Amino acid sequence: MELEDYDAAFAFTEHIPEMKWTPTLIRDVVKAYGDAEPTQRVTVIGKPTDVTQRKNVDRWPKNAHGAVGEIWYDLNIDGFVSDLTATFVILDVDDGLDIALNDIHVM
């Protein structure tokens, strides 16, 4: 996402169908965060701010939907820590585990 290749970012994970994510919607959510600068982007590195950043993985026994856990990952925006959180579901599939984008929003 740092390169703003939202198509590639979208293709990198599975998706929860009910959430109706698209590469354009992911881009729009990133661009609408905080000051909503049209040039802002997700960055790998994030300098600390007053936000406590979250990068959590929780696991549990497989449920009826095949989920075995979730990931909450606070994104860095323009080189700074943010509270824009991407949440993912960890799915148990035949050949291992899949990560599915669930949501991106301020937590």
mmCIF file of N, CA and C in Angstrom:
data_model
loop_
_atom_site.group_PDB
_atom_site.id
_atom_site.type_symbol
_atom_site.label_atom_id
_atom_site.label_comp_id
_atom_site.label_asym_id
_atom_site.label_seq_id
_atom_site.Cartn_x
_atom_site.Cartn_y
_atom_site.Cartn_z
ATOM 1 N N MET A 1 0.816 -1.189 0.000
ATOM 2 C CA MET A 1 0.000 0.000 0.000
ATOM 3 C C MET A 1 0.865 1.260 0.000
ATOM 4 N N GLU A 2 2.112 1.132 0.446
ATOM 5 C CA GLU A 2 2.973 2.306 0.460
ATOM 6 C C GLU A 2 3.183 2.852 -0.951
ATOM 7 N N LEU A 3 3.168 1.968 -1.928
ATOM 8 C CA LEU A 3 3.318 2.390 -3.325
ATOM 9 C C LEU A 3 1.991 2.859 -3.914
ATOM 10 N N GLU A 4 0.951 2.816 -3.136
ATOM 11 C CA GLU A 4 -0.404 3.175 -3.547
ATOM 12 C C GLU A 4 -0.912 2.308 -4.699
ATOM 13 N N ASP A 5 -0.462 1.080 -4.718
ATOM 14 C CA ASP A 5 -0.973 0.103 -5.683
ATOM 15 C C ASP A 5 -2.111 -0.646 -4.981
ATOM 16 N N TYR A 6 -3.269 -0.037 -4.986
ATOM 17 C CA TYR A 6 -4.402 -0.591 -4.247
ATOM 18 C C TYR A 6 -4.934 -1.876 -4.877
ATOM 19 N N ASP A 7 -4.730 -2.044 -6.167
ATOM 20 C CA ASP A 7 -5.112 -3.310 -6.804
ATOM 21 C C ASP A 7 -4.266 -4.451 -6.253
ATOM 22 N N ALA A 8 -2.965 -4.233 -6.134
ATOM 23 C CA ALA A 8 -2.071 -5.266 -5.595
ATOM 24 C C ALA A 8 -2.372 -5.533 -4.124
ATOM 25 N N ALA A 9 -2.624 -4.473 -3.366
ATOM 26 C CA ALA A 9 -2.962 -4.647 -1.949
ATOM 27 C C ALA A 9 -4.249 -5.451 -1.802
ATOM 28 N N PHE A 10 -5.222 -5.157 -2.633
ATOM 29 C CA PHE A 10 -6.491 -5.876 -2.611
ATOM 30 C C PHE A 10 -6.292 -7.355 -2.939
ATOM 31 N N ALA A 11 -5.440 -7.634 -3.907
ATOM 32 C CA ALA A 11 -5.191 -9.016 -4.337
ATOM 33 C C ALA A 11 -4.384 -9.813 -3.320
ATOM 34 N N PHE A 12 -3.724 -9.130 -2.396
ATOM 35 C CA PHE A 12 -2.830 -9.782 -1.438
ATOM 36 C C PHE A 12 -3.575 -10.604 -0.396
ATOM 37 N N THR A 13 -4.833 -10.238 -0.086
ATOM 38 C CA THR A 13 -5.604 -10.960 0.923
ATOM 39 C C THR A 13 -6.947 -11.398 0.355
ATOM 40 N N GLU A 14 -7.581 -12.267 1.097
ATOM 41 C CA GLU A 14 -8.977 -12.604 0.824
ATOM 42 C C GLU A 14 -9.835 -11.478 1.400
ATOM 43 N N HIS A 15 -11.148 -11.542 1.199
ATOM 44 C CA HIS A 15 -12.045 -10.484 1.671
ATOM 45 C C HIS A 15 -13.339 -11.081 2.199
ATOM 46 N N ILE A 16 -13.897 -10.445 3.208
ATOM 47 C CA ILE A 16 -15.209 -10.828 3.708
ATOM 48 C C ILE A 16 -16.225 -10.264 2.720
ATOM 49 N N PRO A 17 -16.954 -11.123 1.986
ATOM 50 C CA PRO A 17 -17.818 -10.640 0.897
ATOM 51 C C PRO A 17 -18.837 -9.589 1.326
ATOM 52 N N GLU A 18 -19.383 -9.743 2.523
ATOM 53 C CA GLU A 18 -20.412 -8.805 2.993
ATOM 54 C C GLU A 18 -19.896 -7.378 3.139
ATOM 55 N N MET A 19 -18.576 -7.223 3.264
ATOM 56 C CA MET A 19 -17.991 -5.892 3.456
ATOM 57 C C MET A 19 -17.830 -5.142 2.137
ATOM 58 N N LYS A 20 -17.860 -5.866 1.019
ATOM 59 C CA LYS A 20 -17.842 -5.266 -0.322
ATOM 60 C C LYS A 20 -16.626 -4.363 -0.584
ATOM 61 N N TRP A 21 -15.449 -4.791 -0.105
ATOM 62 C CA TRP A 21 -14.225 -4.025 -0.348
ATOM 63 C C TRP A 21 -13.838 -4.067 -1.816
ATOM 64 N N THR A 22 -13.309 -2.970 -2.296
ATOM 65 C CA THR A 22 -12.721 -2.869 -3.636
ATOM 66 C C THR A 22 -11.414 -2.096 -3.480
ATOM 67 N N PRO A 23 -10.523 -2.174 -4.461
ATOM 68 C CA PRO A 23 -9.308 -1.348 -4.379
ATOM 69 C C PRO A 23 -9.629 0.139 -4.245
ATOM 70 N N THR A 24 -10.638 0.608 -4.939
ATOM 71 C CA THR A 24 -11.016 2.021 -4.871
ATOM 72 C C THR A 24 -11.521 2.389 -3.481
ATOM 73 N N LEU A 25 -12.318 1.521 -2.872
ATOM 74 C CA LEU A 25 -12.837 1.807 -1.536
ATOM 75 C C LEU A 25 -11.699 1.843 -0.516
ATOM 76 N N ILE A 26 -10.747 0.932 -0.632
ATOM 77 C CA ILE A 26 -9.585 0.956 0.269
ATOM 78 C C ILE A 26 -8.857 2.292 0.133
ATOM 79 N N ARG A 27 -8.618 2.707 -1.098
ATOM 80 C CA ARG A 27 -7.950 3.996 -1.349
ATOM 81 C C ARG A 27 -8.743 5.143 -0.735
ATOM 82 N N ASP A 28 -10.047 5.151 -0.938
ATOM 83 C CA ASP A 28 -10.891 6.230 -0.428
ATOM 84 C C ASP A 28 -10.854 6.313 1.094
ATOM 85 N N VAL A 29 -10.829 5.168 1.761
ATOM 86 C CA VAL A 29 -10.774 5.157 3.227
ATOM 87 C C VAL A 29 -9.447 5.732 3.703
ATOM 88 N N VAL A 30 -8.344 5.352 3.076
ATOM 89 C CA VAL A 30 -7.029 5.888 3.450
ATOM 90 C C VAL A 30 -6.986 7.393 3.221
ATOM 91 N N LYS A 31 -7.472 7.832 2.091
ATOM 92 C CA LYS A 31 -7.430 9.258 1.754
ATOM 93 C C LYS A 31 -8.359 10.093 2.628
ATOM 94 N N ALA A 32 -9.407 9.490 3.190
ATOM 95 C CA ALA A 32 -10.370 10.217 4.020
ATOM 96 C C ALA A 32 -9.956 10.301 5.484
ATOM 97 N N TYR A 33 -8.919 9.573 5.873
ATOM 98 C CA TYR A 33 -8.506 9.532 7.274
ATOM 99 C C TYR A 33 -7.939 10.885 7.722
ATOM 100 N N GLY A 34 -8.195 11.240 8.965
ATOM 101 C CA GLY A 34 -7.572 12.410 9.589
ATOM 102 C C GLY A 34 -7.808 13.701 8.830
ATOM 103 N N ASP A 35 -6.714 14.317 8.362
ATOM 104 C CA ASP A 35 -6.807 15.578 7.631
ATOM 105 C C ASP A 35 -7.321 15.401 6.210
ATOM 106 N N ALA A 36 -7.472 14.162 5.773
ATOM 107 C CA ALA A 36 -8.013 13.837 4.440
ATOM 108 C C ALA A 36 -7.242 14.528 3.317
ATOM 109 N N GLU A 37 -5.924 14.498 3.420
ATOM 110 C CA GLU A 37 -5.083 15.060 2.358
ATOM 111 C C GLU A 37 -5.086 14.105 1.163
ATOM 112 N N PRO A 38 -5.261 14.610 -0.043
ATOM 113 C CA PRO A 38 -5.305 13.723 -1.211
ATOM 114 C C PRO A 38 -3.993 12.984 -1.469
ATOM 115 N N THR A 39 -2.884 13.478 -0.905
ATOM 116 C CA THR A 39 -1.592 12.826 -1.121
ATOM 117 C C THR A 39 -1.228 11.844 -0.016
ATOM 118 N N GLN A 40 -2.019 11.760 1.053
ATOM 119 C CA GLN A 40 -1.633 10.876 2.156
ATOM 120 C C GLN A 40 -1.720 9.423 1.732
ATOM 121 N N ARG A 41 -0.846 8.629 2.364
ATOM 122 C CA ARG A 41 -0.766 7.216 2.007
ATOM 123 C C ARG A 41 -0.324 6.403 3.206
ATOM 124 N N VAL A 42 -0.550 5.115 3.124
ATOM 125 C CA VAL A 42 -0.067 4.188 4.135
ATOM 126 C C VAL A 42 1.440 4.050 3.948
ATOM 127 N N THR A 43 2.176 4.040 5.067
ATOM 128 C CA THR A 43 3.623 3.847 5.016
ATOM 129 C C THR A 43 4.015 2.695 5.924
ATOM 130 N N VAL A 44 5.132 2.066 5.623
ATOM 131 C CA VAL A 44 5.616 0.957 6.448
ATOM 132 C C VAL A 44 6.083 1.480 7.795
ATOM 133 N N ILE A 45 6.840 2.561 7.773
ATOM 134 C CA ILE A 45 7.403 3.115 8.998
ATOM 135 C C ILE A 45 6.477 4.195 9.538
ATOM 136 N N GLY A 46 6.328 4.200 10.861
ATOM 137 C CA GLY A 46 5.500 5.217 11.497
ATOM 138 C C GLY A 46 6.151 5.752 12.756
ATOM 139 N N LYS A 47 6.430 7.036 12.781
ATOM 140 C CA LYS A 47 6.980 7.675 13.982
ATOM 141 C C LYS A 47 5.879 7.763 15.026
ATOM 142 N N PRO A 48 6.255 7.619 16.301
ATOM 143 C CA PRO A 48 5.252 7.676 17.366
ATOM 144 C C PRO A 48 4.513 9.013 17.396
ATOM 145 N N THR A 49 3.258 8.938 17.787
ATOM 146 C CA THR A 49 2.416 10.123 18.005
ATOM 147 C C THR A 49 1.737 9.932 19.359
ATOM 148 N N ASP A 50 0.680 10.670 19.602
ATOM 149 C CA ASP A 50 -0.084 10.482 20.837
ATOM 150 C C ASP A 50 -1.012 9.270 20.761
ATOM 151 N N VAL A 51 -1.005 8.580 19.622
ATOM 152 C CA VAL A 51 -1.841 7.392 19.419
ATOM 153 C C VAL A 51 -1.077 6.153 19.876
ATOM 154 N N THR A 52 -1.737 5.299 20.640
ATOM 155 C CA THR A 52 -1.149 4.011 21.001
ATOM 156 C C THR A 52 -1.461 3.034 19.880
ATOM 157 N N GLN A 53 -0.420 2.597 19.196
ATOM 158 C CA GLN A 53 -0.636 1.744 18.024
ATOM 159 C C GLN A 53 -0.870 0.297 18.435
ATOM 160 N N ARG A 54 -1.755 -0.332 17.691
ATOM 161 C CA ARG A 54 -2.160 -1.706 17.979
ATOM 162 C C ARG A 54 -1.770 -2.606 16.813
ATOM 163 N N LYS A 55 -1.115 -3.699 17.154
ATOM 164 C CA LYS A 55 -0.827 -4.771 16.203
ATOM 165 C C LYS A 55 -1.070 -6.072 16.979
ATOM 166 N N ASN A 56 -2.318 -6.517 16.971
ATOM 167 C CA ASN A 56 -2.733 -7.656 17.798
ATOM 168 C C ASN A 56 -3.183 -8.824 16.947
ATOM 169 N N VAL A 57 -2.850 -10.026 17.410
ATOM 170 C CA VAL A 57 -3.341 -11.263 16.811
ATOM 171 C C VAL A 57 -4.000 -12.067 17.922
ATOM 172 N N ASP A 58 -5.255 -12.433 17.738
ATOM 173 C CA ASP A 58 -5.979 -13.286 18.679
ATOM 174 C C ASP A 58 -6.355 -14.575 17.969
ATOM 175 N N ARG A 59 -6.248 -15.693 18.693
ATOM 176 C CA ARG A 59 -6.617 -16.997 18.128
ATOM 177 C C ARG A 59 -7.653 -17.659 19.007
ATOM 178 N N TRP A 60 -8.506 -18.501 18.390
ATOM 179 C CA TRP A 60 -9.524 -19.265 19.112
ATOM 180 C C TRP A 60 -9.821 -20.538 18.329
ATOM 181 N N PRO A 61 -10.555 -21.469 18.920
ATOM 182 C CA PRO A 61 -10.936 -22.676 18.185
ATOM 183 C C PRO A 61 -11.808 -22.311 16.976
ATOM 184 N N LYS A 62 -11.723 -23.114 15.944
ATOM 185 C CA LYS A 62 -12.466 -22.875 14.701
ATOM 186 C C LYS A 62 -13.960 -22.739 14.984
ATOM 187 N N ASN A 63 -14.546 -21.656 14.459
ATOM 188 C CA ASN A 63 -15.981 -21.460 14.640
ATOM 189 C C ASN A 63 -16.754 -21.928 13.397
ATOM 190 N N ALA A 64 -18.059 -21.709 13.391
ATOM 191 C CA ALA A 64 -18.914 -22.193 12.297
ATOM 192 C C ALA A 64 -18.580 -21.559 10.951
ATOM 193 N N HIS A 65 -17.912 -20.404 10.955
ATOM 194 C CA HIS A 65 -17.544 -19.717 9.713
ATOM 195 C C HIS A 65 -16.127 -20.063 9.264
ATOM 196 N N GLY A 66 -15.464 -20.946 10.002
ATOM 197 C CA GLY A 66 -14.094 -21.321 9.663
ATOM 198 C C GLY A 66 -13.047 -20.380 10.209
ATOM 199 N N ALA A 67 -13.465 -19.387 10.998
ATOM 200 C CA ALA A 67 -12.516 -18.427 11.561
ATOM 201 C C ALA A 67 -11.809 -19.024 12.771
ATOM 202 N N VAL A 68 -10.501 -18.785 12.847
ATOM 203 C CA VAL A 68 -9.713 -19.256 13.983
ATOM 204 C C VAL A 68 -9.000 -18.098 14.683
ATOM 205 N N GLY A 69 -9.282 -16.877 14.237
ATOM 206 C CA GLY A 69 -8.663 -15.733 14.893
ATOM 207 C C GLY A 69 -8.898 -14.454 14.129
ATOM 208 N N GLU A 70 -8.267 -13.391 14.636
ATOM 209 C CA GLU A 70 -8.368 -12.094 13.979
ATOM 210 C C GLU A 70 -7.094 -11.303 14.210
ATOM 211 N N ILE A 71 -6.866 -10.349 13.333
ATOM 212 C CA ILE A 71 -5.723 -9.446 13.419
ATOM 213 C C ILE A 71 -6.268 -8.024 13.414
ATOM 214 N N TRP A 72 -5.774 -7.206 14.332
ATOM 215 C CA TRP A 72 -6.049 -5.766 14.338
ATOM 216 C C TRP A 72 -4.711 -5.085 14.123
ATOM 217 N N TYR A 73 -4.603 -4.320 13.040
ATOM 218 C CA TYR A 73 -3.329 -3.718 12.658
ATOM 219 C C TYR A 73 -3.545 -2.237 12.369
ATOM 220 N N ASP A 74 -2.995 -1.384 13.238
ATOM 221 C CA ASP A 74 -3.103 0.058 13.034
ATOM 222 C C ASP A 74 -2.104 0.490 11.963
ATOM 223 N N LEU A 75 -2.602 1.166 10.954
ATOM 224 C CA LEU A 75 -1.792 1.587 9.817
ATOM 225 C C LEU A 75 -0.999 2.850 10.143
ATOM 226 N N ASN A 76 0.148 2.985 9.520
ATOM 227 C CA ASN A 76 0.908 4.234 9.573
ATOM 228 C C ASN A 76 0.477 5.071 8.377
ATOM 229 N N ILE A 77 0.268 6.362 8.602
ATOM 230 C CA ILE A 77 -0.136 7.268 7.526
ATOM 231 C C ILE A 77 0.928 8.364 7.403
ATOM 232 N N ASP A 78 1.469 8.484 6.213
ATOM 233 C CA ASP A 78 2.490 9.509 5.929
ATOM 234 C C ASP A 78 3.634 9.505 6.934
ATOM 235 N N GLY A 79 4.044 8.305 7.345
ATOM 236 C CA GLY A 79 5.203 8.191 8.226
ATOM 237 C C GLY A 79 4.915 8.382 9.698
ATOM 238 N N PHE A 80 3.635 8.423 10.076
ATOM 239 C CA PHE A 80 3.270 8.585 11.483
ATOM 240 C C PHE A 80 2.265 7.519 11.894
ATOM 241 N N VAL A 81 2.371 7.112 13.154
ATOM 242 C CA VAL A 81 1.432 6.157 13.734
ATOM 243 C C VAL A 81 0.025 6.749 13.643
ATOM 244 N N SER A 82 -0.969 5.901 13.368
ATOM 245 C CA SER A 82 -2.356 6.366 13.317
ATOM 246 C C SER A 82 -3.262 5.383 14.045
ATOM 247 N N ASP A 83 -4.519 5.768 14.191
ATOM 248 C CA ASP A 83 -5.523 4.865 14.756
ATOM 249 C C ASP A 83 -6.479 4.362 13.668
ATOM 250 N N LEU A 84 -6.020 4.421 12.421
ATOM 251 C CA LEU A 84 -6.770 3.815 11.323
ATOM 252 C C LEU A 84 -6.417 2.336 11.319
ATOM 253 N N THR A 85 -7.378 1.511 11.662
ATOM 254 C CA THR A 85 -7.132 0.097 11.924
ATOM 255 C C THR A 85 -7.694 -0.789 10.823
ATOM 256 N N ALA A 86 -6.838 -1.656 10.298
ATOM 257 C CA ALA A 86 -7.283 -2.706 9.384
ATOM 258 C C ALA A 86 -7.513 -3.959 10.221
ATOM 259 N N THR A 87 -8.695 -4.549 10.091
ATOM 260 C CA THR A 87 -8.976 -5.794 10.802
ATOM 261 C C THR A 87 -9.113 -6.922 9.789
ATOM 262 N N PHE A 88 -8.564 -8.059 10.162
ATOM 263 C CA PHE A 88 -8.556 -9.237 9.302
ATOM 264 C C PHE A 88 -9.076 -10.431 10.088
ATOM 265 N N VAL A 89 -9.712 -11.345 9.392
ATOM 266 C CA VAL A 89 -10.133 -12.615 9.973
ATOM 267 C C VAL A 89 -9.144 -13.673 9.500
ATOM 268 N N ILE A 90 -8.729 -14.538 10.418
ATOM 269 C CA ILE A 90 -7.863 -15.666 10.074
ATOM 270 C C ILE A 90 -8.773 -16.866 9.839
ATOM 271 N N LEU A 91 -8.729 -17.413 8.630
ATOM 272 C CA LEU A 91 -9.616 -18.513 8.247
ATOM 273 C C LEU A 91 -8.842 -19.810 8.101
ATOM 274 N N ASP A 92 -9.392 -20.879 8.645
ATOM 275 C CA ASP A 92 -8.828 -22.216 8.489
ATOM 276 C C ASP A 92 -9.363 -22.790 7.180
ATOM 277 N N VAL A 93 -8.477 -23.000 6.209
ATOM 278 C CA VAL A 93 -8.861 -23.536 4.905
ATOM 279 C C VAL A 93 -8.119 -24.844 4.661
ATOM 280 N N ASP A 94 -8.507 -25.559 3.614
ATOM 281 C CA ASP A 94 -7.949 -26.886 3.349
ATOM 282 C C ASP A 94 -6.427 -26.917 3.307
ATOM 283 N N ASP A 95 -5.807 -25.900 2.721
ATOM 284 C CA ASP A 95 -4.347 -25.924 2.574
ATOM 285 C C ASP A 95 -3.619 -25.034 3.576
ATOM 286 N N GLY A 96 -4.269 -24.676 4.692
ATOM 287 C CA GLY A 96 -3.600 -23.875 5.718
ATOM 288 C C GLY A 96 -4.490 -22.781 6.260
ATOM 289 N N LEU A 97 -3.962 -21.570 6.276
ATOM 290 C CA LEU A 97 -4.708 -20.417 6.779
ATOM 291 C C LEU A 97 -4.778 -19.343 5.712
ATOM 292 N N ASP A 98 -5.901 -18.631 5.669
ATOM 293 C CA ASP A 98 -6.060 -17.452 4.823
ATOM 294 C C ASP A 98 -6.302 -16.260 5.734
ATOM 295 N N ILE A 99 -5.891 -15.110 5.263
ATOM 296 C CA ILE A 99 -6.157 -13.858 5.951
ATOM 297 C C ILE A 99 -7.158 -13.092 5.088
ATOM 298 N N ALA A 100 -8.291 -12.707 5.676
ATOM 299 C CA ALA A 100 -9.338 -12.007 4.929
ATOM 300 C C ALA A 100 -9.555 -10.616 5.533
ATOM 301 N N LEU A 101 -9.464 -9.591 4.673
ATOM 302 C CA LEU A 101 -9.740 -8.229 5.126
ATOM 303 C C LEU A 101 -11.195 -8.137 5.554
ATOM 304 N N ASN A 102 -11.401 -7.670 6.781
ATOM 305 C CA ASN A 102 -12.750 -7.479 7.284
ATOM 306 C C ASN A 102 -13.140 -6.005 7.192
ATOM 307 N N ASP A 103 -12.312 -5.116 7.768
ATOM 308 C CA ASP A 103 -12.699 -3.710 7.814
ATOM 309 C C ASP A 103 -11.467 -2.823 7.944
ATOM 310 N N ILE A 104 -11.627 -1.559 7.605
ATOM 311 C CA ILE A 104 -10.623 -0.532 7.846
ATOM 312 C C ILE A 104 -11.383 0.677 8.381
ATOM 313 N N HIS A 105 -11.118 1.039 9.627
ATOM 314 C CA HIS A 105 -11.780 2.195 10.217
ATOM 315 C C HIS A 105 -11.022 2.661 11.458
ATOM 316 N N VAL A 106 -11.390 3.828 11.956
ATOM 317 C CA VAL A 106 -10.757 4.365 13.159
ATOM 318 C C VAL A 106 -11.281 3.600 14.356
ATOM 319 N N MET A 107 -10.349 3.126 15.167
ATOM 320 C CA MET A 107 -10.732 2.365 16.371
ATOM 321 C C MET A 107 -10.441 3.193 17.592
#
